[in-house]
Short mmCIF file of C-alpha atoms and ligand atoms in Angstrom, two decimals:
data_model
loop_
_atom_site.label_atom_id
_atom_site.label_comp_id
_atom_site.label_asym_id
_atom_site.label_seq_id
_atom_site.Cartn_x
_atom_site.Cartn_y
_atom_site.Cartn_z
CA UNK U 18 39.65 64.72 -53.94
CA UNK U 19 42.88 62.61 -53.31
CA UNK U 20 45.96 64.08 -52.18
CA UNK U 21 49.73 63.29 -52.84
CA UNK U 22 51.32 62.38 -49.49
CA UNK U 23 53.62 64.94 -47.76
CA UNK U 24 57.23 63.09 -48.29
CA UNK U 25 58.58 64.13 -44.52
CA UNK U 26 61.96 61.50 -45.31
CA UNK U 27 64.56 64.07 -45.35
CA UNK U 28 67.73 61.75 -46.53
CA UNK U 29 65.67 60.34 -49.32
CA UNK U 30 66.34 61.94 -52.81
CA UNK U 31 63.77 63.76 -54.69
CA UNK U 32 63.14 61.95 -57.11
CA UNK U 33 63.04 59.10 -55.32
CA UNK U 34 60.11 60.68 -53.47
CA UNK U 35 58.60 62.02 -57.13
CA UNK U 36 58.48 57.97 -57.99
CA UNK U 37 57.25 56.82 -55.27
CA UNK U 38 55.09 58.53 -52.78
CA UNK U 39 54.13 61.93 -54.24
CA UNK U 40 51.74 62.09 -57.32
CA UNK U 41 53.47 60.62 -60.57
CA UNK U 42 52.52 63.78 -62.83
CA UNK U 43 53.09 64.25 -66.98
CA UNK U 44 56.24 66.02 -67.92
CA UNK U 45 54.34 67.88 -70.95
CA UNK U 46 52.97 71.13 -71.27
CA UNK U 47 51.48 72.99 -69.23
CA UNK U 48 53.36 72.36 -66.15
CA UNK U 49 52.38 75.98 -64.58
CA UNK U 50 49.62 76.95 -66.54
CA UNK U 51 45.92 75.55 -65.66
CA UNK U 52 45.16 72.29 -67.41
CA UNK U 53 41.83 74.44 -68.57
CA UNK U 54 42.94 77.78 -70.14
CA UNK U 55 41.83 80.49 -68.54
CA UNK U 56 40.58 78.98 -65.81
CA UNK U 57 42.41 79.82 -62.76
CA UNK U 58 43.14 76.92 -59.96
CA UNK U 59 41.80 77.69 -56.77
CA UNK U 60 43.29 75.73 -53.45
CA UNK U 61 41.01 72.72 -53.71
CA UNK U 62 41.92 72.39 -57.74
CA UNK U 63 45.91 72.65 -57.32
CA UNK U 64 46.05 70.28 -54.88
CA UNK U 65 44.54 67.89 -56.96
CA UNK U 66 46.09 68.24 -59.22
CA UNK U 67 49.80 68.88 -57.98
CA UNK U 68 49.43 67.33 -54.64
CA UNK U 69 50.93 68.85 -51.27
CA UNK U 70 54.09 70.98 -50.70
CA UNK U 71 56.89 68.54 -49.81
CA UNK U 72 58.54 70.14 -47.02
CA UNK U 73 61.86 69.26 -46.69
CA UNK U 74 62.91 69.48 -43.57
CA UNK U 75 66.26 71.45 -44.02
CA UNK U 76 67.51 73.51 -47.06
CA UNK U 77 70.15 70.53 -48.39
CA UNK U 78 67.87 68.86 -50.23
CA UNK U 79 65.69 71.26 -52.12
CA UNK U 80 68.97 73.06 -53.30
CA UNK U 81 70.76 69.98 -54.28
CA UNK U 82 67.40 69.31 -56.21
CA UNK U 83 67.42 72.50 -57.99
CA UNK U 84 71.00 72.22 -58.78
CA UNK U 85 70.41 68.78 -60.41
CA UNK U 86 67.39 70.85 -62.43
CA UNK U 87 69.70 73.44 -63.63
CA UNK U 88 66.44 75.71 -62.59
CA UNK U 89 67.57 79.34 -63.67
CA UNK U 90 65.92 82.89 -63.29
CA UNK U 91 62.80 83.52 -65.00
CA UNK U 92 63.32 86.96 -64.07
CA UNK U 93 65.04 88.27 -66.89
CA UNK U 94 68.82 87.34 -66.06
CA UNK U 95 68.64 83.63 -66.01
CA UNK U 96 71.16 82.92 -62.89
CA UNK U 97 71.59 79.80 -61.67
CA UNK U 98 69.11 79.05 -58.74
CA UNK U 99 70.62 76.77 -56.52
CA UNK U 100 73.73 79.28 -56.42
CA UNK U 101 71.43 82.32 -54.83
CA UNK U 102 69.67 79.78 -52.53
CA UNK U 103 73.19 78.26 -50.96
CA UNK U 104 74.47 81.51 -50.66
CA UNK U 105 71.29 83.00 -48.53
CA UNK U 106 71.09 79.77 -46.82
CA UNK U 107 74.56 79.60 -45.58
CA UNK U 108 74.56 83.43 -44.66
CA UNK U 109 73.89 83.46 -40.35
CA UNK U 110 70.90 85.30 -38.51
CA UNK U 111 67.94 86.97 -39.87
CA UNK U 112 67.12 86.30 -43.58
CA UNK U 113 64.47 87.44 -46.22
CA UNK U 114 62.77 86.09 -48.85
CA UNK U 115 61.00 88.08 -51.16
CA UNK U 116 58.97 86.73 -54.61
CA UNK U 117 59.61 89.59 -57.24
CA UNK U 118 55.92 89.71 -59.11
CA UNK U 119 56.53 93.65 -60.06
CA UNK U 120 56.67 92.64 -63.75
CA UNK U 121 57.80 96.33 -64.40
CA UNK U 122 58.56 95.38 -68.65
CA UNK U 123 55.42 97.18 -69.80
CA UNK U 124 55.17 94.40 -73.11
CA UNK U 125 55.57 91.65 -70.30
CA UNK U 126 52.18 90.04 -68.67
CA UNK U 127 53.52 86.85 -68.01
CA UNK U 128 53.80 87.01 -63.86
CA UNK U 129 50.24 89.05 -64.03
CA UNK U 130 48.67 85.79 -65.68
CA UNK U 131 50.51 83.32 -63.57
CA UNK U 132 49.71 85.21 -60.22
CA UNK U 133 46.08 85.25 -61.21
CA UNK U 134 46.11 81.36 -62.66
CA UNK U 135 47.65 79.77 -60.49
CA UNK U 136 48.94 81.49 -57.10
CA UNK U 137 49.30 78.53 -55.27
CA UNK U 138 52.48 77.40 -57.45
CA UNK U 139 54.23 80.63 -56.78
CA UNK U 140 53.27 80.75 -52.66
CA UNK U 141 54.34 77.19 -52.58
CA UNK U 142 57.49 77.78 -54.42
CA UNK U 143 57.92 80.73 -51.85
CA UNK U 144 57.03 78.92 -48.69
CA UNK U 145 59.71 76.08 -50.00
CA UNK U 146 62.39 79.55 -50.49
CA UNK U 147 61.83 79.90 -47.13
CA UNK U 148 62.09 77.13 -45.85
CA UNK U 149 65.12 75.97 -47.63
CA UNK U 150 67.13 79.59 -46.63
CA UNK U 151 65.69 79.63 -43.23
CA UNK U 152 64.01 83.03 -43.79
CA UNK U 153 62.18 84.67 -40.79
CA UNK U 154 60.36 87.23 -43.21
CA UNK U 155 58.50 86.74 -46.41
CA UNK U 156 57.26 89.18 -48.79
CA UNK U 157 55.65 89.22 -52.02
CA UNK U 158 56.21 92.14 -54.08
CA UNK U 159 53.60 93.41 -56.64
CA UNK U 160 52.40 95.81 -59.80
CA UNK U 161 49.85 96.61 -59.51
CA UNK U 162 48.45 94.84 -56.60
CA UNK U 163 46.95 91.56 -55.33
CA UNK U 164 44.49 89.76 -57.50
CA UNK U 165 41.58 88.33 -56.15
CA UNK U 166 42.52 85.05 -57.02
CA UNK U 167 46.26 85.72 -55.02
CA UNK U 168 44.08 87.03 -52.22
CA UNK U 169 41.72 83.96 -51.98
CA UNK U 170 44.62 81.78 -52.33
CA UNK U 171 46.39 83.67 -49.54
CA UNK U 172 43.28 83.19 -47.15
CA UNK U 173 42.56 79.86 -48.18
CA UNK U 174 45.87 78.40 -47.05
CA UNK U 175 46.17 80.72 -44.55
CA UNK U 176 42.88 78.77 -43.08
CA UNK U 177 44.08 75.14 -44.14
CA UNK U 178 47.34 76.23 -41.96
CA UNK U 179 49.65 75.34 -45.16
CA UNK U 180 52.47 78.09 -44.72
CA UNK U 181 55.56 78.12 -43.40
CA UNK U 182 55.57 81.92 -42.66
CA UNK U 183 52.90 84.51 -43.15
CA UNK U 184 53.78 86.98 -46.43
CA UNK U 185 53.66 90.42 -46.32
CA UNK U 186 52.45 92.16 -49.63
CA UNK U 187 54.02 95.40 -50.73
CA UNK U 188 53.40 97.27 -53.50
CA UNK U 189 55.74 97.83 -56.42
CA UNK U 190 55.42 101.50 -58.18
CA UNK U 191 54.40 100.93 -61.82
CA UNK U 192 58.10 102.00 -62.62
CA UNK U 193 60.51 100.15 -65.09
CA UNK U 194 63.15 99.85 -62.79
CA UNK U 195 60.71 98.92 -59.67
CA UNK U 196 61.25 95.51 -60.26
CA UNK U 197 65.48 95.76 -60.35
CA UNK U 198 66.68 93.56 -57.18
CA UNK U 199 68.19 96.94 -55.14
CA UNK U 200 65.20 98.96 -56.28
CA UNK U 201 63.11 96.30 -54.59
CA UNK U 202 64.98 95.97 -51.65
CA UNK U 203 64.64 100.07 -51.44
CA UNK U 204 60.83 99.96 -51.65
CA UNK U 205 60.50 97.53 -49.15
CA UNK U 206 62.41 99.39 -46.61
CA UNK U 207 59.71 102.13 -47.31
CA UNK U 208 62.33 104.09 -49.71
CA UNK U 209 62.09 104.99 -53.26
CA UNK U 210 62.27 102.40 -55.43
CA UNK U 211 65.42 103.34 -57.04
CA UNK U 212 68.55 100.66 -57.57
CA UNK U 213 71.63 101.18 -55.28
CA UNK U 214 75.42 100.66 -56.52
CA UNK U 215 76.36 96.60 -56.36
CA UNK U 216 78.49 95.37 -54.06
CA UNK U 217 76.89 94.04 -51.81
CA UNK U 218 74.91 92.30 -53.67
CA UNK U 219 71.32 92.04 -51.69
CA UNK U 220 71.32 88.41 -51.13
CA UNK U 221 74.46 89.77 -49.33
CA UNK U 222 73.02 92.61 -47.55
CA UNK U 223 69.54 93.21 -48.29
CA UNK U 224 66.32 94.58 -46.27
CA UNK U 225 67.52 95.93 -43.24
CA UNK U 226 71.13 94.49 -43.79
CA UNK U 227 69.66 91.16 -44.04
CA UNK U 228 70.92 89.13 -46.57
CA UNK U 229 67.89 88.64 -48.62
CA UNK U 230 67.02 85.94 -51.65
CA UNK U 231 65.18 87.87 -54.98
CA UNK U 232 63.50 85.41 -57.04
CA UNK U 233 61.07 86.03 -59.73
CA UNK U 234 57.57 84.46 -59.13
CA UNK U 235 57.56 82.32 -62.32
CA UNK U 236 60.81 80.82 -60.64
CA UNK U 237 59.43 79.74 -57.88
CA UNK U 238 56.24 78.14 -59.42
CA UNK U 239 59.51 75.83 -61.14
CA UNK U 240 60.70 75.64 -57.78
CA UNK U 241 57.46 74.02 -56.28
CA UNK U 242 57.43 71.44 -59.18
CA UNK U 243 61.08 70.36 -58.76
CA UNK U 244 60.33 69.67 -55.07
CA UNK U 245 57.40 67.86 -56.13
CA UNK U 246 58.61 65.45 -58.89
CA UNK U 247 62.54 65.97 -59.13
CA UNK U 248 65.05 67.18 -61.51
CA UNK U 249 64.73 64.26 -63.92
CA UNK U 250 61.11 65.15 -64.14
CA UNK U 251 62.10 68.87 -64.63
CA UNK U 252 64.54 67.87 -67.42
CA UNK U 253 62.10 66.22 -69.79
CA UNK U 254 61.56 69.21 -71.54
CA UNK U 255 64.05 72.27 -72.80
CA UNK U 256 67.64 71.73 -73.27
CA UNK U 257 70.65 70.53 -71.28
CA UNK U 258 72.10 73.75 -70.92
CA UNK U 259 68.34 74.99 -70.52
CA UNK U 260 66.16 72.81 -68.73
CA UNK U 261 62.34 73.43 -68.00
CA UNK U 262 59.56 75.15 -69.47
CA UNK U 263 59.08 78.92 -69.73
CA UNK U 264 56.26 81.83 -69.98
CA UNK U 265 56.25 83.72 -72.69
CA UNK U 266 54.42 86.88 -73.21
CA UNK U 267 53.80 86.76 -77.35
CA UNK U 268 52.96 89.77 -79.10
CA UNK U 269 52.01 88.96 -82.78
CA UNK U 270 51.94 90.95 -85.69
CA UNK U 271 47.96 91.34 -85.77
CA UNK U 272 47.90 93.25 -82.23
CA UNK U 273 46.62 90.49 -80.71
CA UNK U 274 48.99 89.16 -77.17
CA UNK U 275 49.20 85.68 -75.73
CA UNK U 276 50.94 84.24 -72.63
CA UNK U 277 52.14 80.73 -73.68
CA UNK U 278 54.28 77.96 -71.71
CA UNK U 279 56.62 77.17 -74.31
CA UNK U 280 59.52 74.51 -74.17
CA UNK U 281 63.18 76.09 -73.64
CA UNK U 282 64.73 75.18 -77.20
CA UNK U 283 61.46 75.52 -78.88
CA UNK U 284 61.63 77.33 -82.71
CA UNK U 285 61.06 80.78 -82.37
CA UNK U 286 58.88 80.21 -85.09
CA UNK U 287 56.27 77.88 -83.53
CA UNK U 288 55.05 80.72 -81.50
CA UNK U 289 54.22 83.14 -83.99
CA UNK U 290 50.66 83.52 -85.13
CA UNK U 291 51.98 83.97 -88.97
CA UNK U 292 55.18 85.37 -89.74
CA UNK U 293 54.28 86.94 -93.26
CA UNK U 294 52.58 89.67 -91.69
CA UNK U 295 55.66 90.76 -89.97
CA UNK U 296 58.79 92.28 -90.42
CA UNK U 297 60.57 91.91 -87.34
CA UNK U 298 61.46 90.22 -83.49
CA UNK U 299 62.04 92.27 -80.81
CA UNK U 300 63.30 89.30 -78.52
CA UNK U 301 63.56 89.73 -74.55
CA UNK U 302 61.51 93.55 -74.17
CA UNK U 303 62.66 96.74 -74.15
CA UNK U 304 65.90 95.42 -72.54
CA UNK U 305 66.36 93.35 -75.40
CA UNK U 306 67.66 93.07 -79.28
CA UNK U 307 65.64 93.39 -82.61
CA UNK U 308 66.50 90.71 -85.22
CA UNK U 309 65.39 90.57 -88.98
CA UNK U 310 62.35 88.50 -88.97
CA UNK U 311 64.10 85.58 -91.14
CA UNK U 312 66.79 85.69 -89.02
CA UNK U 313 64.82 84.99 -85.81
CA UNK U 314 62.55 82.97 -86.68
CA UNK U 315 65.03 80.30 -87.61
CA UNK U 316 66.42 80.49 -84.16
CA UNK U 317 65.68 78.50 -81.27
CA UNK U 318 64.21 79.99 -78.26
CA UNK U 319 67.32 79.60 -75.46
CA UNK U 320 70.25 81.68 -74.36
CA UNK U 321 72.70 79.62 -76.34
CA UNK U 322 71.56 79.89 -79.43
CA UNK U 323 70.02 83.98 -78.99
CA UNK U 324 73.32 84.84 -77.65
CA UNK U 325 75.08 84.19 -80.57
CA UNK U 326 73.18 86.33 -82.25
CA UNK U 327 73.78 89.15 -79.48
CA UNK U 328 70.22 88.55 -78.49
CA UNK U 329 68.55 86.94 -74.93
CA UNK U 330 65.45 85.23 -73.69
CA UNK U 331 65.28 88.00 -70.85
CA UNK U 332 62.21 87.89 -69.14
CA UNK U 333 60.72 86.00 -72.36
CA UNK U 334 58.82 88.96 -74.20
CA UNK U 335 58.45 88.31 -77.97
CA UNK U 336 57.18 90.95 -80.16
CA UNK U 337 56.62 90.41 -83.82
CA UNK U 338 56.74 93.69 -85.27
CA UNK U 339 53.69 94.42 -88.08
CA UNK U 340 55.11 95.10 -92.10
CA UNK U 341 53.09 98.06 -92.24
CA UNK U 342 54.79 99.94 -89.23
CA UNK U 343 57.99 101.92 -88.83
CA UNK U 344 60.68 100.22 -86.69
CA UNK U 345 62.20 103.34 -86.00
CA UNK U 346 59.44 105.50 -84.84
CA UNK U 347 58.62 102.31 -82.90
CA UNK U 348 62.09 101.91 -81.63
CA UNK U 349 62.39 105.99 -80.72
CA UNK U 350 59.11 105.61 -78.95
CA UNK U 351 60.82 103.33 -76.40
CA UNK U 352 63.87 104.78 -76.64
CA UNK U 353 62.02 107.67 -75.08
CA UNK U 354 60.07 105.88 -72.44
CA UNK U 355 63.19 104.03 -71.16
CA UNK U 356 65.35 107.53 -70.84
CA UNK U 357 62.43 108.84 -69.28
CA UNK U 358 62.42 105.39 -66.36
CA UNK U 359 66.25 106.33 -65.90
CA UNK U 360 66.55 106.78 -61.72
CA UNK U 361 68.53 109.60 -62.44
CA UNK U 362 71.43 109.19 -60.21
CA UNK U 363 74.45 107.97 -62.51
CA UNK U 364 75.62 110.73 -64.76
CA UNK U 365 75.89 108.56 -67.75
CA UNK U 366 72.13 107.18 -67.45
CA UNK U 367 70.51 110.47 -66.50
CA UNK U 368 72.08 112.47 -69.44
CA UNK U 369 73.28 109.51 -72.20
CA UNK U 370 69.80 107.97 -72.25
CA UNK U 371 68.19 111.30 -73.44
CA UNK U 372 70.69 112.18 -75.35
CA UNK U 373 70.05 108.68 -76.96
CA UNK U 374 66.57 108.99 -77.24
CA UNK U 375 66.41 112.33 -79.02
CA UNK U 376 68.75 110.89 -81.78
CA UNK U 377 67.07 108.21 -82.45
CA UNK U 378 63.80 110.21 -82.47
CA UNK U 379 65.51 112.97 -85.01
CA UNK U 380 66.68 109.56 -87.15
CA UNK U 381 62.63 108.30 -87.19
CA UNK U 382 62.08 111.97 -88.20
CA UNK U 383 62.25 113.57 -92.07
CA UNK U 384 65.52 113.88 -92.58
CA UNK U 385 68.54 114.32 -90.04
CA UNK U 386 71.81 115.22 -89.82
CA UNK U 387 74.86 113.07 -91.01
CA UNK U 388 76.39 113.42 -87.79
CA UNK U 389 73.35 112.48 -85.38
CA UNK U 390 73.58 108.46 -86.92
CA UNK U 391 77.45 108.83 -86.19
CA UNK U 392 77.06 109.79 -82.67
CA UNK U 393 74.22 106.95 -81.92
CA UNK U 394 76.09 104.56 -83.51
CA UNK U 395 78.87 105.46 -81.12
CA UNK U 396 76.92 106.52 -78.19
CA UNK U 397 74.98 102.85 -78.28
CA UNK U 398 78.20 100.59 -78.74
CA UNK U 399 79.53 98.70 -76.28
CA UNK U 400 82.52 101.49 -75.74
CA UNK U 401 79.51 103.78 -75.90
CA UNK U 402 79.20 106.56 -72.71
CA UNK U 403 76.46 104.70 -71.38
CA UNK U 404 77.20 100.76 -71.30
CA UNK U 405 78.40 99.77 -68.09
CA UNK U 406 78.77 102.90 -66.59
CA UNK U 407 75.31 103.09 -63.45
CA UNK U 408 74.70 101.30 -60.86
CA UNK U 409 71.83 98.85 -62.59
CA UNK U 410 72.10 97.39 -66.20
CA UNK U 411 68.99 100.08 -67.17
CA UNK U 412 71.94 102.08 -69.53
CA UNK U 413 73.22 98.70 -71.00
CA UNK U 414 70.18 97.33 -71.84
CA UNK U 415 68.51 100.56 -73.40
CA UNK U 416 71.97 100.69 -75.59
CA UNK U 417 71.48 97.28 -76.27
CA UNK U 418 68.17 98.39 -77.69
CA UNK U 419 68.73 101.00 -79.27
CA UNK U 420 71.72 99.62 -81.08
CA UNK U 421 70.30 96.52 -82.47
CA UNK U 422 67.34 99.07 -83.49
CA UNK U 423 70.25 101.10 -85.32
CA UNK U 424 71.47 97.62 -87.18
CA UNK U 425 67.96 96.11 -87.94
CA UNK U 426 66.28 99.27 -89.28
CA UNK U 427 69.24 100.85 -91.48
CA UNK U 428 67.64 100.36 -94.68
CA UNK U 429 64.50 103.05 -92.92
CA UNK U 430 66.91 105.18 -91.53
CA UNK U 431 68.10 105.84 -95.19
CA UNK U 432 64.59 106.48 -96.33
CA UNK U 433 63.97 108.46 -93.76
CA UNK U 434 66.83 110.74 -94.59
CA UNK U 435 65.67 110.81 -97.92
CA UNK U 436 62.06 112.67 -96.04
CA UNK U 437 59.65 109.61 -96.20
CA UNK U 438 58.89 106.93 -94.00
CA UNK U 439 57.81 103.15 -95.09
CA UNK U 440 54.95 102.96 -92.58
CA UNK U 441 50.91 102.68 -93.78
CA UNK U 442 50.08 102.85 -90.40
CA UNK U 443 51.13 105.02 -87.36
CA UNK U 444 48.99 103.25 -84.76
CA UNK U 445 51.48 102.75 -81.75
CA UNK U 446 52.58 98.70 -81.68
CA UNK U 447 54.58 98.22 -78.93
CA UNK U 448 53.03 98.92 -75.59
CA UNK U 449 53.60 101.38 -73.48
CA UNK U 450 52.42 102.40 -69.65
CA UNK U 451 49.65 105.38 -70.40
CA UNK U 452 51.10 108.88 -69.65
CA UNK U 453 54.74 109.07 -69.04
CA UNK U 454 56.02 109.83 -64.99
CA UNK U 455 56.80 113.68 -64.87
CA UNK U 456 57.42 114.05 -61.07
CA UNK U 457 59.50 112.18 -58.66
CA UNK U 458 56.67 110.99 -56.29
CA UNK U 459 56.21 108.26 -59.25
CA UNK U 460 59.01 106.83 -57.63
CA UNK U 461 56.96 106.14 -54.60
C1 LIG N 29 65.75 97.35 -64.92
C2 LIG N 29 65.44 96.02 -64.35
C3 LIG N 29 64.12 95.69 -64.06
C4 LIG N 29 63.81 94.43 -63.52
N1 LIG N 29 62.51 94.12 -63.29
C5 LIG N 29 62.19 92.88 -62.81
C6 LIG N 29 60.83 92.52 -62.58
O1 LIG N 29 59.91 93.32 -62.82
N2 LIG N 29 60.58 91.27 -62.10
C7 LIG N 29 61.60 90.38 -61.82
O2 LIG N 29 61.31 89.27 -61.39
N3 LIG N 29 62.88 90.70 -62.03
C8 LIG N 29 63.21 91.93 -62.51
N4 LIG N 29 64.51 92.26 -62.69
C9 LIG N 29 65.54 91.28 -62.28
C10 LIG N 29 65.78 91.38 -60.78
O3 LIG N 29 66.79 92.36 -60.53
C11 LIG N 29 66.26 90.05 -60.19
O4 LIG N 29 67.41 89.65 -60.90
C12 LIG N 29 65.22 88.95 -60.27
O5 LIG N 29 64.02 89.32 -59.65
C13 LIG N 29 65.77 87.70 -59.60
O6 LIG N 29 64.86 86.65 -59.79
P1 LIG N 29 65.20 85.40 -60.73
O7 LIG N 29 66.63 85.02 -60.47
O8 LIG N 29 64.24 84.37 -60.26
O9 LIG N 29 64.97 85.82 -62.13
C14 LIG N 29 64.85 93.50 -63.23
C15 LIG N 29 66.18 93.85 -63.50
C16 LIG N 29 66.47 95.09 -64.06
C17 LIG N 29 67.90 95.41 -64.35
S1 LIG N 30 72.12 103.34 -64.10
FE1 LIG N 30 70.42 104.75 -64.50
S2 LIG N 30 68.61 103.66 -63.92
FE2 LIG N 30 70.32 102.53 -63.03
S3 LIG N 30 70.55 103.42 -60.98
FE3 LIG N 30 71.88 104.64 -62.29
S4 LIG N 30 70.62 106.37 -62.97
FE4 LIG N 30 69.25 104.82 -62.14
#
């Protein structure tokens, strides 16, 4: 096995280091994913094939790095990277660092898969957080627990003496909010996982008043590759506005559910297994917006162009809805689920997002009243009495949902007020966790 050397040169840049000492590598696909699918890469086969974490030294370099990358959140928001890391770096006294696996989007698998495939990207990407923010405590934070393969990984460079700092694991409920920055934070300080008003912000005060750095675990797989081979290498593939590659969690219109590494940019219709069997996108999860199956699939798969269609990449959940199901009874179906995750400590959340839900569920129903569309319509809008309104973006993005459901659907809603419903098949699509929380020690 032959090994990259460790680049130990702190004023040279990093790509400097990516063309000369460390391993030249291919700016294709897959950059995260193992080079055999389904094959996961133990220690032995990611340093082979990556070569070995470039410590830096100091935090300048990596962030300057990253900000040259344009490296944004995988999580679900997309934020800019090197902004978070300065911020945490700069900050005096104890720091945290935590890697944000809880993957709490039911229809999302894509931190599961990388976690299991290849751990070593995401603890090297976290050992390099650390380093770069000078963190004195490092946690990994996970639903529904350690894999094997993280736990083997864990030992193995544990025994080679790789890390940085030893990581803590802690367990993330299997909540939809569990995986919300605050709600984190919470859990970690052995509290309910439950989100907490913003400011301060948690890379301003987080665990223990520490200011503490959140970053999803797909991020910091990017991270360890920018260190590795430089923002000109990370730029070879997605857009200038969007650089890099992304995990996607596909669900196609047969049932069937892939995680691919797609290009940023790349036509939403390249990922779809065949688009004549559905009728629909739900683009970015429950949190996200449905679009008319023509109209998505002539979009491009980036924040640019999905915004201007009131639409996100989100955590990067794609869901091609079947022709032969109802989008409403779909739609009301998560609706439900989502009022049902609601913390239940904003007024608007805990009694909007029901109220919400039951609408829409009396609209997927035979017949409804006149008014009920009127009020969801209103209720769902962005002057609706839920957007903006609690202390996490739960309410927003559920309206968001819920109104795009409203737009996308009209022509059922109007058969279902006429007592019929378009569906040949009631099997359940979109996925769901099994049995819906009923008491509060879910929370824990
Ligand atoms: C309701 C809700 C649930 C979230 N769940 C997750 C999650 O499961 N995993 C995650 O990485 N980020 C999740 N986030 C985003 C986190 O709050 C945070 O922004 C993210 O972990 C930061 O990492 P990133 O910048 O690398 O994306 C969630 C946000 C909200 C509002
Ligand atoms: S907005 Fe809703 S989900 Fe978010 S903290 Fe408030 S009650 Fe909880």
């Amino acid at each position: 096995m032959t090994m990259a050397p460790v680049n130990e040169t702190a004023n040279e840049t990093v790509d400097e280091a990516a063309g000369g000492e460390a391993r030249p590598y291919a700016s294709g696909l897959p950059r995260l994913l193992p080079l055999v699918p389904g094959v996961p890469e133990d220690l032995r086969a990611h340093l082979a094939r990556y070569g070995r974490l470039p410590y830096r030294g100091g935090a300048g370099l990596l962030i300057a790095s990253v900000q040259e990358a344009g490296l944004t959140g995988r999580g679900g928001a997309a934020f800019p990277v090197s902004r978070k890391l300065a911020l945490v770096a700069r900050a005096r006294g104890r720091k945290v660092m935590v890697a944000n696996g809880a993957e709490s989007e039911p229809a999302s698998h894509k931190d599961a898969l990388l976690l299991r495939a290849a751990p070593n990207l995401v603890l090297d990407g976290l050992q390099l957080a650390v380093e770069a923010i000078g963190a004195s405590e490092a946690y990994l934070y996970l639903h529904p627990g350690a894999s094997p393969e993280l736990t083997r990984a864990l030992a193995q460079r544990a025994a080679a003496g790789l890390d940085w700092l030893g990581v803590t694991i802690t367990e993330a409920p299997p909540r939809f909010l569990a995986g919300q920055e605050s709600a984190l934070v919470n859990r970690l300080g052995g509290g309910p996982a439950v989100p907490t008003f913003v400011p301060p912000r948690v890379s301003e005060r987080g665990l223990g008043g520490a200011p503490t750095l959140v970053q999803n675990v797909e991020t910091l797989a990017h991270l360890a590759l920018i260190a590795r081979y430089g923002p000109r290498w990370f730029r070879a593939l997605g857009t200038a506005q969007e650089p890099g590659s992304m995990l996607a969690t596909v669900h196609q219109a047969d049932g069937t559910s892939q995680v691919m590494e797609v290009e940023i940019g790349a036509p939403v219709s390249t990922l779809l297994a065949s688009q004549s069997a559905a009728q629909a996108l739900l683009i970015g999860g429950y949190h996200g917006t449905w679009l008319p199956l023509a109209q998505a699939a002539s979009l491009t798969l980036d924040n640019a162009t999905l915004n201007q269609r009131g639409a996100a990449v989100g955590a990067g959940v794609i869901a091609a809805l079947p022709a032969d199901r109802c989008g409403l009874v779909e739609a009301a179906r998560v609706a439900r689920y989502l009022a049902t995750e609601s913390a239940g400590q904003c007024g608007p959340c805990l009694n909007g997002l029901p109220r919400m839900a039951a609408a829409l569920a009396e609209l997927a129903g035979r017949g409804h009243r006149r008014q009920t569309r009127a009020d969801l319509e209103r209720w769902a809008g962005p002057q609706g009495v839920v957007a903006g309104r609690g202390a996490c973006n739960h309410p927003d993005g559920t309206a968001r949902f819920v109104a795009s459901a409203l737009t996308v659907f009209a022509p059922e809603i109007s058969v279902h007020a006429r007592g019929h419903c378009s569906a040949t098949n009631r099997t359940p699509f979109l996925p769901l966790p099994y049995g819906m929380p009923t008491t509060e020690d879910d929370w824990i």
